mmCIF file of C-alpha atoms in Angstrom:
data_model
loop_
_atom_site.group_PDB
_atom_site.id
_atom_site.type_symbol
_atom_site.label_atom_id
_atom_site.label_comp_id
_atom_site.label_asym_id
_atom_site.label_seq_id
_atom_site.Cartn_x
_atom_site.Cartn_y
_atom_site.Cartn_z
ATOM 1 C CA MET A 1202 121.829 92.067 117.571
ATOM 2 C CA SER A 1203 124.431 89.542 116.371
ATOM 3 C CA ALA A 1204 124.077 87.670 112.965
ATOM 4 C CA ALA A 1205 126.499 85.252 111.611
ATOM 5 C CA GLY A 1206 128.385 87.990 109.540
ATOM 6 C CA GLN A 1207 127.693 91.178 111.158
ATOM 7 C CA ARG A 1208 126.201 93.081 114.229
ATOM 8 C CA HIS A 1209 122.849 94.926 113.542
ATOM 9 C CA GLU A 1210 123.962 97.934 115.707
ATOM 10 C CA ILE A 1211 123.678 100.484 113.035
ATOM 11 C CA ARG A 1212 121.228 99.935 110.042
ATOM 12 C CA PRO A 1213 121.655 102.445 107.177
ATOM 13 C CA ARG A 1214 118.130 103.833 105.899
ATOM 14 C CA LEU A 1215 117.582 105.731 102.699
ATOM 15 C CA PHE A 1216 114.845 107.964 102.272
ATOM 16 C CA ALA A 1217 113.314 109.742 99.249
ATOM 17 C CA ARG A 1218 111.180 112.802 99.285
ATOM 18 C CA LEU A 1219 109.492 113.384 95.889
ATOM 19 C CA GLU A 1220 107.803 116.774 95.574
ATOM 20 C CA THR A 1221 105.408 117.472 92.589
ATOM 21 C CA ALA A 1222 102.502 119.874 91.808
ATOM 22 C CA ALA A 1223 100.135 116.847 92.880
ATOM 23 C CA GLY A 1224 101.863 116.591 96.283
ATOM 24 C CA VAL A 1225 104.692 114.819 98.178
ATOM 25 C CA GLY A 1226 105.637 111.092 98.411
ATOM 26 C CA PHE A 1227 107.930 109.510 100.689
ATOM 27 C CA GLY A 1228 109.975 106.292 100.129
ATOM 28 C CA GLU A 1229 112.398 104.214 102.277
ATOM 29 C CA VAL A 1230 114.941 101.410 101.691
ATOM 30 C CA GLY A 1231 117.097 99.649 104.290
ATOM 31 C CA VAL A 1232 120.584 98.802 103.138
ATOM 32 C CA GLN A 1233 123.676 97.127 104.413
ATOM 33 C CA PRO A 1234 126.578 99.018 105.809
ATOM 34 C CA ALA A 1235 128.601 97.214 103.213
ATOM 35 C CA THR A 1236 128.377 94.714 100.475
ATOM 36 C CA LEU A 1237 127.316 91.129 102.284
ATOM 37 C CA ASN A 1238 125.953 87.945 100.951
ATOM 38 C CA GLY A 1239 125.262 89.607 97.534
ATOM 39 C CA ASP A 1240 123.539 92.432 98.933
ATOM 40 C CA PRO A 1241 124.880 95.984 97.943
ATOM 41 C CA GLY A 1242 126.278 98.342 100.615
ATOM 42 C CA VAL A 1243 124.970 101.862 101.157
ATOM 43 C CA GLY A 1244 127.855 103.534 98.976
ATOM 44 C CA ASP A 1245 126.889 101.310 96.144
ATOM 45 C CA VAL A 1246 123.179 102.322 96.333
ATOM 46 C CA MET A 1247 124.038 105.909 96.541
ATOM 47 C CA ALA A 1248 126.221 105.746 93.457
ATOM 48 C CA ALA A 1249 123.482 104.022 91.648
ATOM 49 C CA LEU A 1250 120.990 106.626 92.596
ATOM 50 C CA GLY A 1251 123.259 109.373 91.212
ATOM 51 C CA ALA A 1252 124.833 107.647 88.015
ATOM 52 C CA GLU A 1253 121.850 105.602 86.732
ATOM 53 C CA VAL A 1254 118.413 106.267 88.480
ATOM 54 C CA SER A 1255 118.424 109.969 88.279
ATOM 55 C CA LYS A 1256 119.611 110.082 84.786
ATOM 56 C CA ARG A 1257 117.107 107.407 83.540
ATOM 57 C CA LEU A 1258 114.153 109.069 85.485
ATOM 58 C CA GLY A 1259 115.181 112.637 84.192
ATOM 59 C CA ALA A 1260 115.153 111.140 80.591
ATOM 60 C CA ILE A 1261 111.619 109.612 81.134
ATOM 61 C CA VAL A 1262 110.251 112.825 82.476
ATOM 62 C CA ALA A 1263 111.917 114.885 79.451
ATOM 63 C CA ARG A 1264 110.319 112.568 76.979
ATOM 64 C CA GLU A 1265 106.942 111.773 78.573
ATOM 65 C CA ALA A 1266 106.430 115.245 80.418
ATOM 66 C CA ALA A 1267 105.334 113.097 83.430
ATOM 67 C CA LEU A 1268 106.872 110.915 86.192
ATOM 68 C CA PRO A 1269 106.364 107.035 85.246
ATOM 69 C CA ALA A 1270 103.768 105.216 86.905
ATOM 70 C CA TRP A 1271 104.977 103.720 90.297
ATOM 71 C CA SER A 1272 104.110 100.042 88.869
ATOM 72 C CA ARG A 1273 106.382 100.630 86.091
ATOM 73 C CA ILE A 1274 109.445 101.265 87.969
ATOM 74 C CA GLY A 1275 110.254 97.532 88.361
ATOM 75 C CA GLN A 1276 110.796 97.258 84.790
ATOM 76 C CA LEU A 1277 113.529 99.760 84.945
ATOM 77 C CA ALA A 1278 115.738 98.201 87.639
ATOM 78 C CA GLY A 1279 117.708 95.611 85.790
ATOM 79 C CA PRO A 1280 120.043 92.969 87.377
ATOM 80 C CA ARG A 1281 122.379 94.852 89.231
ATOM 81 C CA PRO A 1282 121.935 94.721 92.977
ATOM 82 C CA ALA A 1283 122.440 98.165 93.864
ATOM 83 C CA ALA A 1284 120.236 99.599 91.030
ATOM 84 C CA ARG A 1285 117.497 97.492 92.243
ATOM 85 C CA VAL A 1286 117.561 98.792 95.617
ATOM 86 C CA ALA A 1287 117.935 102.284 94.341
ATOM 87 C CA TRP A 1288 114.923 101.894 91.906
ATOM 88 C CA ALA A 1289 112.843 100.420 94.827
ATOM 89 C CA LEU A 1290 113.286 103.385 96.743
ATOM 90 C CA VAL A 1291 111.749 105.511 93.818
ATOM 91 C CA GLU A 1292 109.212 103.392 93.469
ATOM 92 C CA MET A 1293 107.889 103.576 97.097
ATOM 93 C CA ALA A 1294 107.932 107.248 96.735
ATOM 94 C CA LEU A 1295 105.926 107.337 93.658
ATOM 95 C CA LEU A 1296 103.429 104.745 95.275
ATOM 96 C CA ASP A 1297 103.108 107.096 98.199
ATOM 97 C CA LEU A 1298 102.632 110.118 96.033
ATOM 98 C CA HIS A 1299 99.950 108.208 94.016
ATOM 99 C CA LEU A 1300 98.060 107.056 96.938
ATOM 100 C CA ARG A 1301 98.064 110.508 98.608
ATOM 101 C CA SER A 1302 96.866 111.859 95.449
ATOM 102 C CA THR A 1303 94.007 109.420 94.862
ATOM 103 C CA GLY A 1304 93.121 109.038 98.570
ATOM 104 C CA ALA A 1305 92.999 105.336 97.911
ATOM 105 C CA PRO A 1306 94.289 103.163 101.081
ATOM 106 C CA ARG A 1307 96.310 100.607 98.696
ATOM 107 C CA PRO A 1308 96.935 100.188 94.848
ATOM 108 C CA GLU A 1309 94.388 99.214 92.696
ATOM 109 C CA GLY A 1310 93.559 95.539 92.774
ATOM 110 C CA TRP A 1311 95.476 94.887 95.987
ATOM 111 C CA ARG A 1312 93.484 93.213 98.523
ATOM 112 C CA ASN A 1313 93.620 93.418 102.341
ATOM 113 C CA ALA A 1314 93.216 89.776 103.465
ATOM 114 C CA GLY A 1315 93.031 90.843 107.041
ATOM 115 C CA PRO A 1316 95.658 91.277 109.812
ATOM 116 C CA VAL A 1317 99.356 90.053 108.903
ATOM 117 C CA ARG A 1318 101.062 88.000 111.357
ATOM 118 C CA ALA A 1319 104.318 89.634 112.266
ATOM 119 C CA LEU A 1320 107.918 88.025 112.294
ATOM 120 C CA ALA A 1321 110.008 89.277 114.961
ATOM 121 C CA THR A 1322 113.912 88.841 114.972
ATOM 122 C CA ILE A 1323 116.245 88.005 117.907
ATOM 123 C CA SER A 1324 119.701 86.246 117.819
ATOM 124 C CA LEU A 1325 120.647 83.107 119.644
ATOM 125 C CA LEU A 1326 124.204 84.600 119.748
ATOM 126 C CA ASP A 1327 123.233 87.423 122.154
ATOM 127 C CA ALA A 1328 121.639 87.427 125.699
ATOM 128 C CA PRO A 1329 118.095 86.657 126.035
ATOM 129 C CA PRO A 1330 115.820 89.696 125.268
ATOM 130 C CA ALA A 1331 114.927 91.742 128.445
ATOM 131 C CA ASP A 1332 111.241 92.501 127.282
ATOM 132 C CA PRO A 1333 108.779 90.152 125.400
ATOM 133 C CA VAL A 1334 109.285 90.078 121.812
ATOM 134 C CA GLY A 1335 105.900 88.921 120.307
ATOM 135 C CA GLY A 1336 105.238 87.785 116.978
ATOM 136 C CA ALA A 1337 103.760 84.730 115.598
ATOM 137 C CA ARG A 1338 106.857 83.520 114.416
ATOM 138 C CA ILE A 1339 110.615 84.311 115.727
ATOM 139 C CA ARG A 1340 113.422 84.599 113.273
ATOM 140 C CA ALA A 1341 116.490 83.510 115.441
ATOM 141 C CA LYS A 1342 119.873 84.286 114.031
ATOM 142 C CA VAL A 1343 122.703 81.647 114.592
ATOM 143 C CA ARG A 1344 125.876 80.062 113.241
ATOM 144 C CA PRO A 1345 126.690 76.434 112.855
ATOM 145 C CA GLY A 1346 127.263 74.878 116.407
ATOM 146 C CA GLN A 1347 127.198 78.432 118.110
ATOM 147 C CA TRP A 1348 124.484 79.722 120.112
ATOM 148 C CA ARG A 1349 123.716 80.912 123.785
ATOM 149 C CA GLU A 1350 122.083 78.062 125.983
ATOM 150 C CA ASP A 1351 120.105 80.605 128.046
ATOM 151 C CA THR A 1352 118.713 82.200 124.926
ATOM 152 C CA VAL A 1353 117.746 78.856 123.478
ATOM 153 C CA THR A 1354 115.890 78.072 126.614
ATOM 154 C CA TRP A 1355 114.275 81.408 126.478
ATOM 155 C CA LEU A 1356 113.065 81.034 123.021
ATOM 156 C CA ALA A 1357 111.743 77.594 123.578
ATOM 157 C CA GLN A 1358 109.496 79.053 126.213
ATOM 158 C CA GLN A 1359 107.962 81.820 123.906
ATOM 159 C CA GLY A 1360 105.249 79.659 122.171
ATOM 160 C CA SER A 1361 105.986 81.020 118.793
ATOM 161 C CA GLU A 1362 107.136 79.355 115.639
ATOM 162 C CA VAL A 1363 110.783 79.475 115.277
ATOM 163 C CA LEU A 1364 112.862 80.306 111.975
ATOM 164 C CA LEU A 1365 116.589 79.593 112.551
ATOM 165 C CA ASP A 1366 118.495 82.083 110.233
ATOM 166 C CA TYR A 1367 122.063 80.817 109.399
ATOM 167 C CA ASN A 1368 122.684 84.024 107.338
ATOM 168 C CA ALA A 1369 124.793 81.995 104.889
ATOM 169 C CA SER A 1370 127.312 80.884 107.245
ATOM 170 C CA GLY A 1371 127.274 77.152 106.809
ATOM 171 C CA ALA A 1372 130.309 75.482 105.137
ATOM 172 C CA SER A 1373 129.023 72.084 104.716
ATOM 173 C CA VAL A 1374 125.884 70.000 104.891
ATOM 174 C CA ASP A 1375 127.321 67.707 107.618
ATOM 175 C CA GLU A 1376 128.369 71.173 109.673
ATOM 176 C CA VAL A 1377 124.677 72.266 109.558
ATOM 177 C CA LEU A 1378 123.203 69.061 110.036
ATOM 178 C CA ALA A 1379 125.015 68.575 113.245
ATOM 179 C CA ASP A 1380 122.604 71.378 114.680
ATOM 180 C CA GLU A 1381 119.565 69.233 114.193
ATOM 181 C CA GLY A 1382 119.775 67.215 117.222
ATOM 182 C CA ALA A 1383 121.562 69.598 119.442
ATOM 183 C CA LEU A 1384 119.134 72.561 118.517
ATOM 184 C CA TRP A 1385 116.727 72.082 116.153
ATOM 185 C CA ASN A 1386 114.868 69.453 117.961
ATOM 186 C CA ARG A 1387 114.490 71.827 121.004
ATOM 187 C CA LEU A 1388 112.405 74.265 119.216
ATOM 188 C CA PRO A 1389 109.087 74.696 117.399
ATOM 189 C CA LEU A 1390 110.878 74.988 114.330
ATOM 190 C CA VAL A 1391 109.083 75.912 111.142
ATOM 191 C CA ALA A 1392 112.314 76.151 108.962
ATOM 192 C CA VAL A 1393 116.046 76.657 108.722
ATOM 193 C CA GLU A 1394 116.793 79.876 106.640
ATOM 194 C CA GLN A 1395 119.758 80.451 104.317
ATOM 195 C CA PRO A 1396 122.084 77.756 105.583
ATOM 196 C CA PHE A 1397 124.761 78.273 102.844
ATOM 197 C CA ALA A 1398 126.119 80.863 100.595
ATOM 198 C CA VAL A 1399 123.816 82.574 97.824
ATOM 199 C CA GLY A 1400 123.573 80.192 94.851
ATOM 200 C CA ASP A 1401 124.972 77.149 96.505
ATOM 201 C CA LEU A 1402 121.812 74.937 95.490
ATOM 202 C CA ALA A 1403 123.881 71.744 95.445
ATOM 203 C CA ARG A 1404 124.445 71.859 99.257
ATOM 204 C CA LEU A 1405 121.007 73.056 99.853
ATOM 205 C CA THR A 1406 119.351 70.224 97.772
ATOM 206 C CA ALA A 1407 121.737 67.693 99.836
ATOM 207 C CA LEU A 1408 120.648 69.269 103.086
ATOM 208 C CA ALA A 1409 116.830 69.071 101.977
ATOM 209 C CA ALA A 1410 117.277 65.395 101.048
ATOM 210 C CA ARG A 1411 118.676 64.561 104.653
ATOM 211 C CA THR A 1412 116.402 66.093 106.737
ATOM 212 C CA GLY A 1413 112.658 66.420 107.209
ATOM 213 C CA VAL A 1414 112.865 70.000 108.486
ATOM 214 C CA PRO A 1415 111.718 72.599 105.782
ATOM 215 C CA LEU A 1416 114.421 74.754 104.266
ATOM 216 C CA SER A 1417 113.993 78.593 103.625
ATOM 217 C CA VAL A 1418 115.959 80.834 101.190
ATOM 218 C CA ASP A 1419 116.280 84.499 101.655
ATOM 219 C CA GLU A 1420 119.298 85.868 100.255
ATOM 220 C CA GLY A 1421 119.235 83.630 97.397
ATOM 221 C CA VAL A 1422 115.889 84.742 96.068
ATOM 222 C CA ARG A 1423 116.281 87.798 93.724
ATOM 223 C CA SER A 1424 114.416 86.638 90.566
ATOM 224 C CA LEU A 1425 111.922 84.092 89.139
ATOM 225 C CA HIS A 1426 114.806 81.986 87.763
ATOM 226 C CA ASP A 1427 115.950 81.350 91.578
ATOM 227 C CA LEU A 1428 112.215 80.378 92.473
ATOM 228 C CA ARG A 1429 111.958 77.958 89.667
ATOM 229 C CA LEU A 1430 115.417 76.219 90.380
ATOM 230 C CA LEU A 1431 114.351 76.021 94.029
ATOM 231 C CA ALA A 1432 111.158 74.467 93.141
ATOM 232 C CA ALA A 1433 112.694 72.182 90.457
ATOM 233 C CA HIS A 1434 115.222 70.876 92.805
ATOM 234 C CA HIS A 1435 112.935 70.615 95.911
ATOM 235 C CA ALA A 1436 115.680 72.525 97.720
ATOM 236 C CA ALA A 1437 113.293 74.775 99.964
ATOM 237 C CA ARG A 1438 109.574 74.929 100.849
ATOM 238 C CA LEU A 1439 109.915 78.600 102.106
ATOM 239 C CA VAL A 1440 111.022 81.722 100.375
ATOM 240 C CA CYS A 1441 111.634 85.306 101.557
ATOM 241 C CA VAL A 1442 110.785 87.852 99.316
ATOM 242 C CA LYS A 1443 112.313 91.465 100.075
ATOM 243 C CA PRO A 1444 111.173 94.064 97.755
ATOM 244 C CA SER A 1445 114.285 96.292 97.876
ATOM 245 C CA ARG A 1446 116.315 93.079 96.822
ATOM 246 C CA VAL A 1447 114.012 92.354 93.852
ATOM 247 C CA GLY A 1448 113.499 95.783 92.426
ATOM 248 C CA GLY A 1449 110.414 97.025 94.406
ATOM 249 C CA LEU A 1450 106.992 96.324 95.478
ATOM 250 C CA ALA A 1451 105.377 95.419 92.164
ATOM 251 C CA VAL A 1452 108.120 92.892 91.475
ATOM 252 C CA ALA A 1453 108.087 91.504 94.947
ATOM 253 C CA ARG A 1454 104.240 91.045 94.619
ATOM 254 C CA GLU A 1455 104.471 89.086 91.214
ATOM 255 C CA LEU A 1456 107.279 86.904 92.690
ATOM 256 C CA CYS A 1457 105.114 85.896 95.859
ATOM 257 C CA ARG A 1458 102.410 84.918 93.410
ATOM 258 C CA ARG A 1459 104.885 83.003 91.338
ATOM 259 C CA ALA A 1460 106.236 81.221 94.367
ATOM 260 C CA GLN A 1461 102.917 80.008 95.261
ATOM 261 C CA ALA A 1462 102.143 78.800 91.825
ATOM 262 C CA LEU A 1463 105.457 76.702 92.137
ATOM 263 C CA GLY A 1464 104.415 75.299 95.528
ATOM 264 C CA LEU A 1465 106.556 77.487 97.522
ATOM 265 C CA ARG A 1466 105.487 79.366 100.567
ATOM 266 C CA PRO A 1467 106.602 83.151 100.473
ATOM 267 C CA TYR A 1468 106.967 85.441 103.227
ATOM 268 C CA VAL A 1469 107.649 89.269 102.951
ATOM 269 C CA GLY A 1470 111.187 90.268 104.404
ATOM 270 C CA GLY A 1471 112.724 93.585 105.205
ATOM 271 C CA PHE A 1472 116.091 95.283 106.399
ATOM 272 C CA PHE A 1473 114.908 96.884 109.680
ATOM 273 C CA GLU A 1474 113.120 99.720 108.117
ATOM 274 C CA SER A 1475 111.410 102.483 109.905
ATOM 275 C CA PRO A 1476 107.588 102.645 110.229
ATOM 276 C CA LEU A 1477 107.412 104.088 106.842
ATOM 277 C CA GLY A 1478 108.974 101.135 105.177
ATOM 278 C CA ARG A 1479 107.083 98.640 107.266
ATOM 279 C CA ALA A 1480 103.908 100.333 106.243
ATOM 280 C CA ALA A 1481 104.616 99.404 102.762
ATOM 281 C CA LEU A 1482 105.947 95.772 103.583
ATOM 282 C CA GLY A 1483 102.585 95.284 105.595
ATOM 283 C CA MET A 1484 100.546 96.373 102.587
ATOM 284 C CA LEU A 1485 102.291 94.035 100.191
ATOM 285 C CA ALA A 1486 102.101 91.152 102.914
ATOM 286 C CA ALA A 1487 98.293 91.604 103.259
ATOM 287 C CA ASP A 1488 97.824 91.238 99.602
ATOM 288 C CA ALA A 1489 100.243 88.524 98.598
ATOM 289 C CA VAL A 1490 101.348 86.101 101.471
ATOM 290 C CA HIS A 1491 99.869 83.982 104.183
ATOM 291 C CA GLU A 1492 103.130 83.545 106.364
ATOM 292 C CA PRO A 1493 104.218 85.871 109.094
ATOM 293 C CA SER A 1494 106.281 88.590 107.726
ATOM 294 C CA ASP A 1495 108.682 91.382 108.459
ATOM 295 C CA VAL A 1496 105.897 94.087 109.635
ATOM 296 C CA ALA A 1497 106.680 94.359 113.372
ATOM 297 C CA ALA A 1498 108.028 97.297 114.580
ATOM 298 C CA VAL A 1499 111.944 97.463 114.909
ATOM 299 C CA GLU A 1500 113.380 99.365 117.840
ATOM 300 C CA LEU A 1501 116.544 100.815 116.334
ATOM 301 C CA ALA A 1502 118.004 104.474 116.425
ATOM 302 C CA GLY A 1503 116.501 106.655 113.672
ATOM 303 C CA ASP A 1504 112.758 105.784 114.117
ATOM 304 C CA ALA A 1505 112.360 109.447 114.833
ATOM 305 C CA ASP A 1506 113.320 110.238 111.355
ATOM 306 C CA VAL A 1507 109.664 109.623 110.475
ATOM 307 C CA ALA A 1508 106.340 111.045 111.778
ATOM 308 C CA PRO A 1509 102.774 109.882 111.038
ATOM 309 C CA THR A 1510 100.776 111.594 108.441
ATOM 310 C CA SER A 1511 97.355 111.358 106.688
ATOM 311 C CA GLY A 1512 97.140 109.505 103.585
ATOM 312 C CA GLY A 1513 99.600 107.446 101.464
ATOM 313 C CA LEU A 1514 101.741 104.978 103.471
ATOM 314 C CA GLY A 1515 100.741 106.961 106.638
ATOM 315 C CA TYR A 1516 104.223 108.299 107.334
ATOM 316 C CA GLY A 1517 106.396 111.233 106.100
ATOM 317 C CA LEU A 1518 109.755 112.494 107.070
ATOM 318 C CA ALA A 1519 110.323 114.616 110.098
ATOM 319 C CA ALA A 1520 111.433 117.983 109.301
ATOM 320 C CA ALA A 1521 114.807 117.722 111.046
ATOM 321 C CA VAL A 1522 115.870 115.098 108.307
ATOM 322 C CA ARG A 1523 114.368 116.329 105.314
ATOM 323 C CA ALA A 1524 117.602 117.687 104.096
ATOM 324 C CA GLY A 1525 119.817 115.268 105.706
ATOM 325 C CA PRO A 1526 122.460 112.993 103.951
ATOM 326 C CA CYS A 1527 120.311 110.186 104.083
ATOM 327 C CA VAL A 1528 117.525 111.681 102.087
ATOM 328 C CA VAL A 1529 117.218 111.795 98.370
ATOM 329 C CA SER A 1530 115.038 114.870 97.451
ATOM 330 C CA VAL A 1531 113.590 115.317 94.059
ATOM 331 C CA ARG A 1532 111.444 118.204 92.932
ATOM 332 C CA TRP A 1533 109.314 118.180 89.885
#
């Protein structure tokens, strides 16, 4: 699948296997192959796991004679992007262990508000999908002034809301706005996502003032400060909150709640995770948002790395990959 700055042919996934006397917990994060739009590459995340996360986690265990509660992990992540992803991986494994140990279907205090509407992803830079995509909303990857007419025609016939994702590829307000008549008005558009580079609040605000089409921010949402700026400047109406980007599920849940209080509409985003990661995203979305979110199955090589299990998030690592290079294994 083509995006503005890369092709999603291979998506690295990092897994965690946490084994204790109480049982085993599994976690997952999807990562970029290399640093892009402020997100760390897989090498940076692996380095953070080895140099920072393992040492701090070991120090906590040595001091407290116990693993930290899963919901505490977000407080340890800090501001570095690679560290946030690394700690999010640990958090999910601890959560999975907690759910398996207690038999609870979800964390205490989390609700299940009903079926979560799915956000599916395609690219307008590629040929139309051969099979139905489904999803209440379709995220369509695009570049300013660049798309395939046959794929746009296909998308307009699907009957789903459309989220146009520029992946930070716009260079100017006029360049992006030129697509309004040529593309935006032809689709049942719910929002234009991340038209400019991360942190480019000036252009985002200027675009919002010149169009009635809602804007959404994805790569630019990393903290409560980002949400406050977007709301204060009326620069966006929707925000994509990705747990691995912000430091884990607990932080993402709080950011979703804060976004709603600020008048923003949050949705849960992902990085093409396997069914293990998607189960966690679905749990978060069911509790914290109303918008369609990244909970749909993703057909990528590597899905066989996980297998259904009972309890926890509902998936574990397949035996063949438990000792592989993409697996962080911890015994305590």
